[in-house]
Short mmCIF file of N, CA and C in Angstrom, two decimals:
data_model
loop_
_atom_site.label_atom_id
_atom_site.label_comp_id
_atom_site.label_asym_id
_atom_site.label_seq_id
_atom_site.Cartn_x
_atom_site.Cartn_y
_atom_site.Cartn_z
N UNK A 1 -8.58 -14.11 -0.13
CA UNK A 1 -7.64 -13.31 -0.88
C UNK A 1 -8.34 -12.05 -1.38
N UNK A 2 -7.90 -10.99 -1.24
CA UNK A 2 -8.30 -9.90 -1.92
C UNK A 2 -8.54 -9.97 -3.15
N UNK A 3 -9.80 -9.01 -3.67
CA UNK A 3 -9.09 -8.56 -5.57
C UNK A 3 -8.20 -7.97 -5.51
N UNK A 4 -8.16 -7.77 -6.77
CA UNK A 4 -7.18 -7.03 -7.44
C UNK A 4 -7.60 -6.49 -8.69
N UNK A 5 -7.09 -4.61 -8.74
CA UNK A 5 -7.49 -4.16 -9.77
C UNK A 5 -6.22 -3.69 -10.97
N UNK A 6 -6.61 -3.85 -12.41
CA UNK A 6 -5.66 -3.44 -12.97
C UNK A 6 -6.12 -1.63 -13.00
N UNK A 7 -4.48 -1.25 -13.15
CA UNK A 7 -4.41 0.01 -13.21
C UNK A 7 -3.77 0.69 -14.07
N UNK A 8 -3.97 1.09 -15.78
CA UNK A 8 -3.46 1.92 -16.53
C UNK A 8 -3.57 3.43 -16.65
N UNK A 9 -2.42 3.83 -16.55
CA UNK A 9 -1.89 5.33 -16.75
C UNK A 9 -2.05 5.18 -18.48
N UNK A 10 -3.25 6.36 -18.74
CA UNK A 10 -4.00 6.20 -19.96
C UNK A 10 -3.15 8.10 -20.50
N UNK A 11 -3.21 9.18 -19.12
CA UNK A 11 -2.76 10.21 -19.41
C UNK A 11 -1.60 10.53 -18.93
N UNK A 12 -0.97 11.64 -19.46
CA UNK A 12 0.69 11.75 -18.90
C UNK A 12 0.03 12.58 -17.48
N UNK A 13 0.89 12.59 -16.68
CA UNK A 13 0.53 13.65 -14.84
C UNK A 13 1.65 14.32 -14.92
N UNK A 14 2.67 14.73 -16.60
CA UNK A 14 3.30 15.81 -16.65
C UNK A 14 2.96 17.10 -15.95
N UNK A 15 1.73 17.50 -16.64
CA UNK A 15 1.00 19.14 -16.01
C UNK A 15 -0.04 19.04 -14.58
N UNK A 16 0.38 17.90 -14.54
CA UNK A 16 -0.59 17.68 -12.82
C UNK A 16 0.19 18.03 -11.81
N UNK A 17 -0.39 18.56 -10.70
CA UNK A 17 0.02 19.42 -9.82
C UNK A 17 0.92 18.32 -8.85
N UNK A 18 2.12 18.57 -8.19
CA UNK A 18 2.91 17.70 -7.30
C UNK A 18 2.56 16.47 -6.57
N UNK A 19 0.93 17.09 -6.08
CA UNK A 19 0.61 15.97 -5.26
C UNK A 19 -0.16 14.69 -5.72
N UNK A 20 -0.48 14.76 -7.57
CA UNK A 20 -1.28 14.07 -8.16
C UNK A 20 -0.08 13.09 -8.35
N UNK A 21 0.97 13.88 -9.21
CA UNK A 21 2.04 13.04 -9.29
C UNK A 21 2.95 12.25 -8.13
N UNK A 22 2.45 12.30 -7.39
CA UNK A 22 3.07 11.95 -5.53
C UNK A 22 2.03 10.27 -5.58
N UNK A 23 0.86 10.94 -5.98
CA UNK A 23 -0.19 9.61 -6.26
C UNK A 23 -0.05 8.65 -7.27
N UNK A 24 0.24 9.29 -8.36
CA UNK A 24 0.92 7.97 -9.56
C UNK A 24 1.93 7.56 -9.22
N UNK A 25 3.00 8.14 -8.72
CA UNK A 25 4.15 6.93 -8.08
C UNK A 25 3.79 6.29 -6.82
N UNK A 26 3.18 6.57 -6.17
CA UNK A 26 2.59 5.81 -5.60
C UNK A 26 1.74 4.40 -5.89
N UNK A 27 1.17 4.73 -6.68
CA UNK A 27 0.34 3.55 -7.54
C UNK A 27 1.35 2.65 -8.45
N UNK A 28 2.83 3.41 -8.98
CA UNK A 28 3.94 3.02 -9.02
C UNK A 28 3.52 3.15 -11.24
N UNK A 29 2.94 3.98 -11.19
CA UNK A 29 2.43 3.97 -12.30
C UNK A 29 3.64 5.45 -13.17
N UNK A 30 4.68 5.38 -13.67
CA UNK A 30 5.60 6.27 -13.86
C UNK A 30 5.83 6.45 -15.34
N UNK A 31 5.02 5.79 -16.31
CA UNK A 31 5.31 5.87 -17.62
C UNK A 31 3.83 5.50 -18.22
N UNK A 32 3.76 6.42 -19.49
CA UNK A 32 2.13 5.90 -19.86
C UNK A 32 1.99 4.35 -20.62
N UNK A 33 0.74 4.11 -20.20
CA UNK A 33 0.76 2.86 -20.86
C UNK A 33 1.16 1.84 -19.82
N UNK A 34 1.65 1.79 -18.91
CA UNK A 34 2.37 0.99 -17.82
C UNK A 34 0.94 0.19 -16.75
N UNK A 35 1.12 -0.89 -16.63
CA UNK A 35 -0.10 -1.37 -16.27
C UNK A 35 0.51 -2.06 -14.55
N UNK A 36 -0.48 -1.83 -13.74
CA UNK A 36 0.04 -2.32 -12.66
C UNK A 36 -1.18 -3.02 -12.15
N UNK A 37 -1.06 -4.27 -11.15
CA UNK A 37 -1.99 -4.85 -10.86
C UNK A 37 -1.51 -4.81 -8.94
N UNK A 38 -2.87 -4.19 -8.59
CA UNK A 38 -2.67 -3.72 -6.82
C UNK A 38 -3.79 -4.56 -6.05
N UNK A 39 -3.81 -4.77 -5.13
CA UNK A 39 -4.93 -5.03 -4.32
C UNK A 39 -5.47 -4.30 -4.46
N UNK A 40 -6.96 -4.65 -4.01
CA UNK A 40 -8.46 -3.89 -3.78
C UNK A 40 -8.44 -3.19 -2.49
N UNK A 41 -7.55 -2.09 -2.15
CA UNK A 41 -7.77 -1.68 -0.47
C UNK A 41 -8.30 0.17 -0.54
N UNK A 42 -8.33 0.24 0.52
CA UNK A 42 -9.40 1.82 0.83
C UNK A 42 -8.22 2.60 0.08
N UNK A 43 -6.86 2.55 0.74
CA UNK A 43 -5.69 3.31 0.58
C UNK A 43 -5.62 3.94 -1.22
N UNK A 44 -5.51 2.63 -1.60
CA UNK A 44 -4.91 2.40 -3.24
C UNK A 44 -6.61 2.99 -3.73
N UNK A 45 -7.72 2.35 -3.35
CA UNK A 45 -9.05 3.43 -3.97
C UNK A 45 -8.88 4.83 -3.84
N UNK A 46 -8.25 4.90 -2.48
CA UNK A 46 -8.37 6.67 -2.34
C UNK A 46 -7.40 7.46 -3.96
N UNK A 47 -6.40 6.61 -3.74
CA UNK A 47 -5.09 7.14 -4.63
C UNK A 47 -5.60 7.27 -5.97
N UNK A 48 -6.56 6.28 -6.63
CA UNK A 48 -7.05 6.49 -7.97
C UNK A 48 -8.02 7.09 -7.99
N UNK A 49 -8.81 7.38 -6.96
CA UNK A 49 -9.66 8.55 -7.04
C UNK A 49 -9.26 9.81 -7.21
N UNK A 50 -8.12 9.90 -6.87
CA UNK A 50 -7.61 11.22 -6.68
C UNK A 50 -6.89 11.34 -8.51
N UNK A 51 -6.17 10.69 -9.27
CA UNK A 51 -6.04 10.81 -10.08
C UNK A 51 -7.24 9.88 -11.46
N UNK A 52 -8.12 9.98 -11.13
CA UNK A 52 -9.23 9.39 -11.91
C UNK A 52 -9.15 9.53 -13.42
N UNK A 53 -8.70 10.98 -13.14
CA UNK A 53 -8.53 11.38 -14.90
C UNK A 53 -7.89 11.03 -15.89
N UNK A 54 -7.04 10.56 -14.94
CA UNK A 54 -5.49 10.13 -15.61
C UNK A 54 -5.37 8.43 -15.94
N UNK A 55 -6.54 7.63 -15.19
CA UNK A 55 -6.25 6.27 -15.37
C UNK A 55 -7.60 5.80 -15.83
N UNK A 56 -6.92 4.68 -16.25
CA UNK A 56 -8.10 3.49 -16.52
C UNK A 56 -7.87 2.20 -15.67
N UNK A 57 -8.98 1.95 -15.21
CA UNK A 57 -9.08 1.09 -14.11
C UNK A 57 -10.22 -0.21 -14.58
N UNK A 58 -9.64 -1.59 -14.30
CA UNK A 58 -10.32 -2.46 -14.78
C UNK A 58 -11.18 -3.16 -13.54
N UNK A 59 -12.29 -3.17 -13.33
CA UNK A 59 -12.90 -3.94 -12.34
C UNK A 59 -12.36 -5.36 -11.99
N UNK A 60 -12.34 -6.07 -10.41
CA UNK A 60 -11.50 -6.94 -10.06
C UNK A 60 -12.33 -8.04 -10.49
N UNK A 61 -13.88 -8.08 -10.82
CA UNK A 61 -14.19 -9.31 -11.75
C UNK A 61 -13.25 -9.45 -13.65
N UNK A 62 -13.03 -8.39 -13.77
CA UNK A 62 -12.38 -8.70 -15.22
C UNK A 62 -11.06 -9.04 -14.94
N UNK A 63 -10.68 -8.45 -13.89
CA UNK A 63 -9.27 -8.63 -13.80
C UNK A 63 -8.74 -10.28 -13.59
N UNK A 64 -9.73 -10.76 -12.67
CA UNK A 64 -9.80 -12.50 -11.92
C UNK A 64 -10.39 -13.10 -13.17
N UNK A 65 -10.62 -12.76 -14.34
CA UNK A 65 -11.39 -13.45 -15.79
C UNK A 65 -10.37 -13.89 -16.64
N UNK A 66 -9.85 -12.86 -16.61
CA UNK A 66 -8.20 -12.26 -17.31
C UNK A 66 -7.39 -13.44 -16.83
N UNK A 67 -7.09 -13.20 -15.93
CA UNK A 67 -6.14 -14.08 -15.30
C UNK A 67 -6.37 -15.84 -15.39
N UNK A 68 -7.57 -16.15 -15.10
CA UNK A 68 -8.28 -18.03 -15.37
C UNK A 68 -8.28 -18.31 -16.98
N UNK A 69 -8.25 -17.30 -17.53
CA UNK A 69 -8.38 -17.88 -19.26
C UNK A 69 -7.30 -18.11 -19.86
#
């Protein structure tokens, strides 16, 4: 099974340019504070790289910690 990383939209991508915001809905991340949990794949890394600034991202060991407790 894959990880999985959590993904919070920490900043608004109001003043971010079209294609950043093309990447947070993508990540399906559309309101701040909104937490989404994705697989670990190249695609979804590329996508939060690209908006890095804007999120907080939890490593898939905390995330699989989170989840057993």
């Amino acid at each position: 099974m894959a990880a999985k990383l959590k993904i919070k939209l920490v900043k608004s991508g109001i003043d971010a340019p079209p294609n950043l915001r093309q990447c947070l809905k993508g990540l399906g991340l559309s309101r701040m504070h909104r937490v989404r949990e994705l697989e670990d794949t190249p695609m979804v890394r590329g996508m939060i790289f690209k908006v890095r600034h804007l999120v907080a991202v939890d490593p898939p060991e905390a995330a699989d910690k989170e989840r057993k407790a």
